[in-house]
Tab-separated table of C-alpha atoms in Angstrom:
chain	number	residue	atom	x	y	z
A	1	MET	CA	186.518	116.985	-7.485
A	2	LYS	CA	183.227	118.867	-7.255
A	3	HIS	CA	180.865	119.433	-10.137
A	4	THR	CA	177.865	121.762	-9.971
A	5	LEU	CA	174.799	120.430	-11.731
A	6	LEU	CA	171.090	120.628	-11.019
A	7	PHE	CA	170.337	116.955	-10.649
A	8	CYS	CA	166.730	116.270	-11.718
A	9	LEU	CA	165.395	112.806	-10.976
A	10	ALA	CA	162.183	110.741	-10.822
A	11	CYS	CA	160.553	107.958	-8.817
A	12	LEU	CA	161.918	104.519	-9.605
A	13	ALA	CA	160.751	101.109	-8.507
A	14	VAL	CA	163.610	100.099	-6.234
A	15	THR	CA	164.177	97.555	-3.565
A	16	SER	CA	162.297	98.353	-0.391
A	17	PHE	CA	163.899	97.789	2.988
A	18	THR	CA	162.195	96.478	6.066
A	19	ASN	CA	163.179	97.435	9.590
A	20	ALA	CA	164.732	100.687	8.377
A	21	ASP	CA	164.838	103.624	10.750
A	22	GLN	CA	163.370	107.077	10.233
A	23	THR	CA	165.066	110.245	11.414
A	24	ALA	CA	163.009	113.048	12.944
A	25	THR	CA	164.072	116.545	13.932
A	26	PHE	CA	162.761	118.845	16.644
A	27	PRO	CA	161.536	121.459	16.231
A	28	GLN	CA	160.876	121.219	12.505
A	29	LYS	CA	161.218	124.931	11.671
A	30	GLU	CA	164.535	125.521	13.431
A	31	PRO	CA	165.860	122.039	14.294
A	32	LEU	CA	167.913	121.557	17.450
A	33	ILE	CA	168.077	117.775	17.787
A	34	ASP	CA	167.805	114.683	15.606
A	35	LEU	CA	166.446	111.389	16.876
A	36	THR	CA	165.750	108.058	15.228
A	37	PHE	CA	162.477	106.124	15.396
A	38	PRO	CA	161.767	102.622	14.109
A	39	ASP	CA	160.252	102.524	10.646
A	40	GLY	CA	156.464	102.492	10.717
A	41	TRP	CA	156.029	104.561	13.867
A	42	GLU	CA	153.582	107.434	13.553
A	43	ILE	CA	155.217	110.825	14.105
A	44	LYS	CA	153.675	114.294	14.099
A	45	GLU	CA	154.525	117.686	15.514
A	46	GLU	CA	151.860	119.848	17.130
A	47	GLY	CA	153.905	122.195	19.282
A	48	ALA	CA	155.482	119.070	20.724
A	49	LEU	CA	156.736	116.111	18.727
A	50	LEU	CA	154.437	113.132	19.349
A	51	ALA	CA	155.093	109.550	18.303
A	52	HIS	CA	153.994	105.983	18.944
A	53	PRO	CA	154.139	102.592	17.228
A	54	LYS	CA	151.640	102.367	14.395
A	55	GLU	CA	148.127	101.624	15.685
A	56	ASP	CA	149.494	101.052	19.194
A	57	GLN	CA	149.451	103.718	21.900
A	58	SER	CA	150.759	101.543	24.700
A	59	PHE	CA	154.118	103.336	24.267
A	60	ILE	CA	153.884	107.098	23.713
A	61	VAL	CA	156.795	109.459	23.042
A	62	SER	CA	156.803	113.247	23.264
A	63	VAL	CA	159.499	115.876	22.815
A	64	ALA	CA	158.932	119.442	24.037
A	65	PRO	CA	160.896	122.374	25.491
A	66	LEU	CA	161.034	122.886	29.229
A	67	GLU	CA	160.855	126.254	30.933
A	68	SER	CA	164.196	125.606	32.657
A	69	THR	CA	167.281	126.906	30.877
A	70	ASN	CA	170.500	125.012	30.214
A	71	ASP	CA	172.200	126.399	33.316
A	72	LYS	CA	169.297	125.412	35.615
A	73	VAL	CA	169.476	121.614	35.548
A	74	SER	CA	168.282	121.170	39.150
A	75	GLU	CA	165.256	123.312	38.384
A	76	ALA	CA	164.602	121.177	35.310
A	77	VAL	CA	164.478	117.996	37.384
A	78	ALA	CA	161.954	119.609	39.729
A	79	GLU	CA	159.945	120.847	36.722
A	80	VAL	CA	159.810	117.357	35.215
A	81	LYS	CA	158.760	115.764	38.503
A	82	LYS	CA	155.953	118.313	38.803
A	83	LEU	CA	154.749	117.453	35.299
A	84	ILE	CA	154.758	113.748	36.107
A	85	GLU	CA	152.927	114.153	39.388
A	86	GLU	CA	150.180	116.197	37.716
A	87	ASP	CA	149.190	113.081	35.740
A	88	PHE	CA	150.265	110.149	37.907
A	89	GLU	CA	149.868	108.988	41.503
A	90	ASP	CA	152.179	106.977	43.790
A	91	VAL	CA	155.202	108.073	41.778
A	92	THR	CA	158.618	106.647	42.607
A	93	TYR	CA	161.921	107.709	41.044
A	94	GLU	CA	165.226	106.048	40.320
A	95	GLU	CA	168.616	107.725	40.599
A	96	LEU	CA	169.491	110.179	37.837
A	97	GLN	CA	171.754	108.886	35.069
A	98	LYS	CA	173.944	110.952	32.762
A	99	ILE	CA	173.954	110.133	29.035
A	100	GLU	CA	176.353	111.809	26.594
A	101	GLY	CA	175.506	111.942	22.905
A	102	GLU	CA	176.757	113.747	19.810
A	103	GLY	CA	176.624	117.433	20.735
A	104	VAL	CA	174.222	116.906	23.636
A	105	VAL	CA	174.385	115.887	27.291
A	106	SER	CA	171.275	114.423	28.897
A	107	LEU	CA	169.974	113.334	32.273
A	108	LEU	CA	167.724	110.286	32.460
A	109	LEU	CA	165.062	110.351	35.166
A	110	GLN	CA	163.156	107.055	35.371
A	111	ALA	CA	159.865	106.889	37.232
A	112	LYS	CA	156.940	104.595	37.907
A	113	GLY	CA	153.391	105.608	38.730
A	114	LYS	CA	149.773	104.861	38.019
A	115	ASP	CA	146.789	106.647	36.535
A	116	SER	CA	143.257	105.691	35.557
A	117	ASP	CA	144.604	103.261	32.954
A	118	GLY	CA	146.827	101.418	35.436
A	119	LYS	CA	150.556	101.202	36.125
A	120	ALA	CA	152.989	103.072	33.901
A	121	SER	CA	156.722	103.386	33.347
A	122	ILE	CA	157.810	106.960	32.650
A	123	PHE	CA	161.192	107.698	31.108
A	124	ASN	CA	162.328	111.318	31.040
A	125	LEU	CA	165.400	112.426	29.116
A	126	ILE	CA	166.352	116.019	29.972
A	127	ILE	CA	168.411	117.178	26.989
A	128	ASN	CA	170.970	119.972	27.062
A	129	GLN	CA	171.589	121.175	23.509
A	130	PRO	CA	173.935	124.191	23.885
A	131	LYS	CA	172.228	126.121	21.070
A	132	ALA	CA	168.757	125.755	22.609
A	133	GLU	CA	167.221	128.549	24.678
A	134	SER	CA	165.944	126.010	27.196
A	135	LEU	CA	166.370	122.366	28.065
A	136	LEU	CA	164.348	119.842	26.060
A	137	LEU	CA	162.370	116.924	27.440
A	138	LEU	CA	162.046	113.584	25.691
A	139	GLN	CA	159.383	111.666	27.601
A	140	MET	CA	158.296	108.076	27.039
A	141	ILE	CA	155.225	106.705	28.816
A	142	ALA	CA	154.577	102.976	28.626
A	143	SER	CA	151.919	100.694	30.012
A	144	SER	CA	153.095	97.338	31.353
A	145	GLU	CA	152.329	95.780	27.980
A	146	GLY	CA	153.966	98.633	26.090
A	147	PHE	CA	157.121	98.430	28.186
A	148	GLU	CA	157.443	94.725	27.472
A	149	LYS	CA	157.021	95.244	23.728
A	150	TYR	CA	158.994	98.450	23.157
A	151	ALA	CA	161.579	98.845	25.938
A	152	GLU	CA	164.491	98.118	23.580
A	153	ALA	CA	163.143	100.523	20.956
A	154	GLY	CA	162.864	103.181	23.666
A	155	LYS	CA	166.453	102.595	24.755
A	156	GLN	CA	167.712	102.939	21.190
A	157	LEU	CA	165.622	106.084	20.754
A	158	MET	CA	167.263	107.722	23.762
A	159	LEU	CA	170.732	106.746	22.561
A	160	SER	CA	169.989	108.172	19.092
A	161	VAL	CA	169.475	111.756	20.316
A	162	LYS	CA	172.113	114.124	18.965
A	163	ALA	CA	172.550	117.756	18.023
A	164	HIS	CA	170.874	118.457	14.702
A	165	ALA	CA	173.021	117.793	11.669
A	166	THR	CA	172.281	119.256	8.249
A	167	VAL	CA	173.815	116.368	6.291
A	168	GLN	CA	174.694	112.703	6.520
A	169	THR	CA	177.569	111.281	4.520
A	170	PHE	CA	177.793	108.068	2.540
A	171	ALA	CA	181.437	107.041	2.236
A	172	TYR	CA	183.043	104.190	0.300
A	173	PRO	CA	184.749	102.045	1.439
A	174	ASN	CA	184.759	103.751	4.859
A	175	LYS	CA	184.746	107.226	6.406
A	176	LYS	CA	188.377	107.092	7.555
A	177	GLU	CA	189.833	106.439	4.111
A	178	PRO	CA	187.057	107.108	1.579
A	179	ALA	CA	187.458	106.813	-2.162
A	180	PHE	CA	184.044	108.416	-2.751
A	181	THR	CA	181.784	110.472	-0.484
A	182	VAL	CA	178.313	111.910	-1.064
A	183	ASP	CA	176.320	114.095	1.374
A	184	PHE	CA	172.545	113.790	1.720
A	185	PRO	CA	170.118	115.806	3.869
A	186	ALA	CA	170.151	114.542	7.434
A	187	ASP	CA	166.429	113.776	7.546
A	188	TRP	CA	166.502	111.551	4.423
A	189	LYS	CA	166.573	107.792	4.889
A	190	LEU	CA	169.962	106.309	4.045
A	191	GLN	CA	170.167	102.525	3.897
A	192	THR	CA	173.502	100.945	3.013
A	193	THR	CA	173.407	97.903	0.757
A	194	ASP	CA	175.903	95.378	-0.569
A	195	GLU	CA	176.168	97.472	-3.749
A	196	GLY	CA	176.285	100.932	-2.122
A	197	ALA	CA	173.270	102.761	-0.702
A	198	TYR	CA	169.605	103.561	-1.220
A	199	VAL	CA	168.511	107.039	-0.107
A	200	GLU	CA	164.992	108.472	-0.017
A	201	SER	CA	163.491	111.861	0.862
A	202	PRO	CA	160.946	111.881	3.733
A	203	ASP	CA	158.059	112.458	1.296
A	204	LYS	CA	159.312	109.548	-0.859
A	205	LEU	CA	159.420	111.736	-3.979
A	206	ILE	CA	163.191	111.541	-4.455
A	207	PRO	CA	164.950	108.150	-4.424
A	208	PHE	CA	168.703	107.869	-4.975
A	209	ASN	CA	170.522	104.667	-5.827
A	210	VAL	CA	174.252	104.827	-5.131
A	211	LEU	CA	176.143	101.954	-6.727
A	212	LEU	CA	179.825	100.997	-6.512
A	213	ILE	CA	180.516	98.872	-9.592
A	214	ASP	CA	183.587	96.862	-10.605
A	215	SER	CA	185.840	98.885	-12.910
A	216	ALA	CA	185.760	96.081	-15.470
A	217	ASP	CA	182.136	97.045	-16.183
A	218	VAL	CA	182.781	100.747	-16.708
A	219	GLY	CA	182.056	100.583	-20.432
A	220	VAL	CA	178.675	98.876	-20.166
A	221	ALA	CA	177.061	99.588	-16.797
A	222	LEU	CA	175.816	103.115	-17.512
A	223	GLU	CA	174.341	102.280	-20.922
A	224	SER	CA	172.733	99.140	-19.513
A	225	MET	CA	171.116	101.076	-16.659
A	226	LYS	CA	169.960	103.859	-19.006
A	227	LYS	CA	168.262	101.288	-21.219
A	228	LYS	CA	166.621	99.561	-18.286
A	229	VAL	CA	165.416	102.708	-16.549
A	230	GLY	CA	164.474	104.601	-19.693
A	231	GLY	CA	162.486	101.645	-20.984
A	232	ALA	CA	160.012	102.057	-18.121
A	233	TYR	CA	158.674	105.300	-19.630
A	234	SER	CA	156.356	105.859	-22.571
A	235	GLU	CA	159.008	108.183	-24.012
A	236	ILE	CA	162.347	109.648	-22.952
A	237	VAL	CA	164.859	112.072	-24.508
A	238	TRP	CA	168.430	112.005	-23.242
A	239	ASN	CA	170.479	115.193	-22.973
A	240	GLU	CA	168.102	117.128	-25.253
A	241	GLY	CA	169.208	114.881	-28.118
A	242	LYS	CA	172.893	115.669	-27.580
A	243	GLU	CA	175.842	113.706	-26.234
A	244	ALA	CA	176.281	113.181	-22.507
A	245	ASN	CA	178.095	115.884	-20.532
A	246	VAL	CA	181.600	114.528	-19.826
A	247	VAL	CA	184.010	116.351	-17.519
A	248	LYS	CA	187.632	115.240	-17.161
A	249	ASP	CA	190.149	116.170	-14.491
A	250	ASP	CA	193.560	114.973	-15.668
A	251	ALA	CA	195.240	115.973	-12.397
A	252	LEU	CA	192.985	113.551	-10.510
A	253	SER	CA	192.791	110.989	-13.349
A	254	LEU	CA	189.034	111.361	-13.024
A	255	THR	CA	186.206	111.329	-15.557
A	256	ALA	CA	182.656	112.374	-14.627
A	257	THR	CA	179.707	111.668	-16.928
A	258	PHE	CA	176.289	113.270	-16.524
A	259	GLU	CA	173.166	111.989	-18.279
A	260	ASN	CA	169.847	113.852	-18.094
A	261	GLY	CA	166.624	112.321	-19.350
A	262	GLN	CA	163.325	114.135	-19.870
A	263	ALA	CA	160.656	111.441	-19.709
A	264	MET	CA	156.908	110.965	-19.862
A	265	ASP	CA	154.887	108.436	-17.912
A	266	GLY	CA	151.573	108.752	-19.657
A	267	LYS	CA	150.782	112.465	-19.317
A	268	ASP	CA	153.104	113.039	-16.341
A	269	PRO	CA	156.603	114.508	-16.927
A	270	TYR	CA	159.530	112.925	-15.129
A	271	VAL	CA	163.231	113.594	-14.966
A	272	VAL	CA	165.860	110.845	-14.932
A	273	ASN	CA	169.487	111.520	-14.063
A	274	PHE	CA	172.662	109.491	-13.923
A	275	VAL	CA	176.077	110.585	-12.722
A	276	GLN	CA	179.143	108.388	-13.128
A	277	TYR	CA	182.565	109.038	-11.565
A	278	VAL	CA	185.468	106.929	-12.780
A	279	LYS	CA	188.936	107.287	-11.260
A	280	LYS	CA	191.808	105.662	-13.122
A	281	GLY	CA	193.363	102.818	-11.153
A	282	SER	CA	190.404	102.388	-8.777
A	283	ASP	CA	188.806	98.966	-8.423
A	284	LYS	CA	185.323	100.523	-8.288
A	285	PHE	CA	183.545	103.414	-9.954
A	286	LEU	CA	180.586	105.409	-8.663
A	287	LEU	CA	177.268	105.296	-10.501
A	288	MET	CA	174.414	107.244	-8.927
A	289	PHE	CA	170.949	107.645	-10.362
A	290	THR	CA	167.535	108.901	-9.394
A	291	GLN	CA	164.141	109.598	-10.967
A	292	TYR	CA	161.274	111.761	-9.817
A	293	PRO	CA	158.178	113.621	-11.017
A	294	LYS	CA	159.228	116.951	-12.493
A	295	ALA	CA	156.879	118.723	-10.074
A	296	ALA	CA	159.076	117.540	-7.165
A	297	LEU	CA	161.669	120.125	-8.202
A	298	GLU	CA	159.522	122.832	-6.635
A	299	LYS	CA	160.333	121.363	-3.223
A	300	HIS	CA	163.657	119.590	-3.702
A	301	ALA	CA	165.696	121.530	-6.284
A	302	ASP	CA	168.079	122.928	-3.659
A	303	ASN	CA	168.564	119.527	-2.025
A	304	LEU	CA	169.286	117.867	-5.362
A	305	GLU	CA	171.849	120.478	-6.332
A	306	ALA	CA	173.504	120.207	-2.921
A	307	VAL	CA	173.830	116.426	-3.258
A	308	ILE	CA	175.619	116.738	-6.599
A	309	LYS	CA	177.900	119.517	-5.313
A	310	SER	CA	178.856	117.322	-2.367
A	311	ILE	CA	180.316	114.436	-4.399
A	312	LYS	CA	184.011	114.076	-3.689
A	313	VAL	CA	186.574	111.649	-5.082
A	314	ARG	CA	189.897	111.123	-3.357
């Protein structure tokens, strides 16, 4: 079942997660690839994507297009070697390795050299994304200290490269035989938990909590959460003073309940939303909620609507 609803939400104090990853895309305007960096790394795009561990530039990552096209792989290898040898002396290379990812095929060219700062390890991933006009280069340059500290992170970064996806799917209990699925934008953080998932937009304005709750609690969980969440605001009005919006699908034995709260935190307007999907005979029901400053709708209205449209119950 799909239900169209503009889902307006506000920031909520939720459990934070350490060691979570952050997904980046390149290029930002017309993304071709996605890749995953450790949480806390500094990432920016200035023509090329540049990244390094926070306050540590002993391991530097860049992503940029090459001049060589997808059908000129041998020329790309020569182009990369020329780039390396412009900055490093006494360069030695290892044998090329092929790495296949989701929607991309890459060649790994490993090199060692030295510059004015000393010895360096240089990892070059030449990425063939079929939709790209040219090959892309993911380059990682590490000092001896940086290599020792971040070699594993660099390996995982290379393995994370894949063709850009527009969505990522949370599925319960699994993707092969899901009872519930929800799609979120691909560049949002999605952290699975014992209860479901916590999802957050890159600017941290929009947090989603996705909870799978025992069916025995279907009569109390939503009201309990409304009371808890709503109590954090100086004032809140649910559903414009009306009853919740309830949609039933008898063919699927499914009942969906939508609660919209207009709230104030001091002088700042917030929106609080809950959506509950209950399927008769299921051992779990889906309860998803989020809260955000009303001003965040200017940026995220389309994303929020798309998330709600994506909910499916089998």
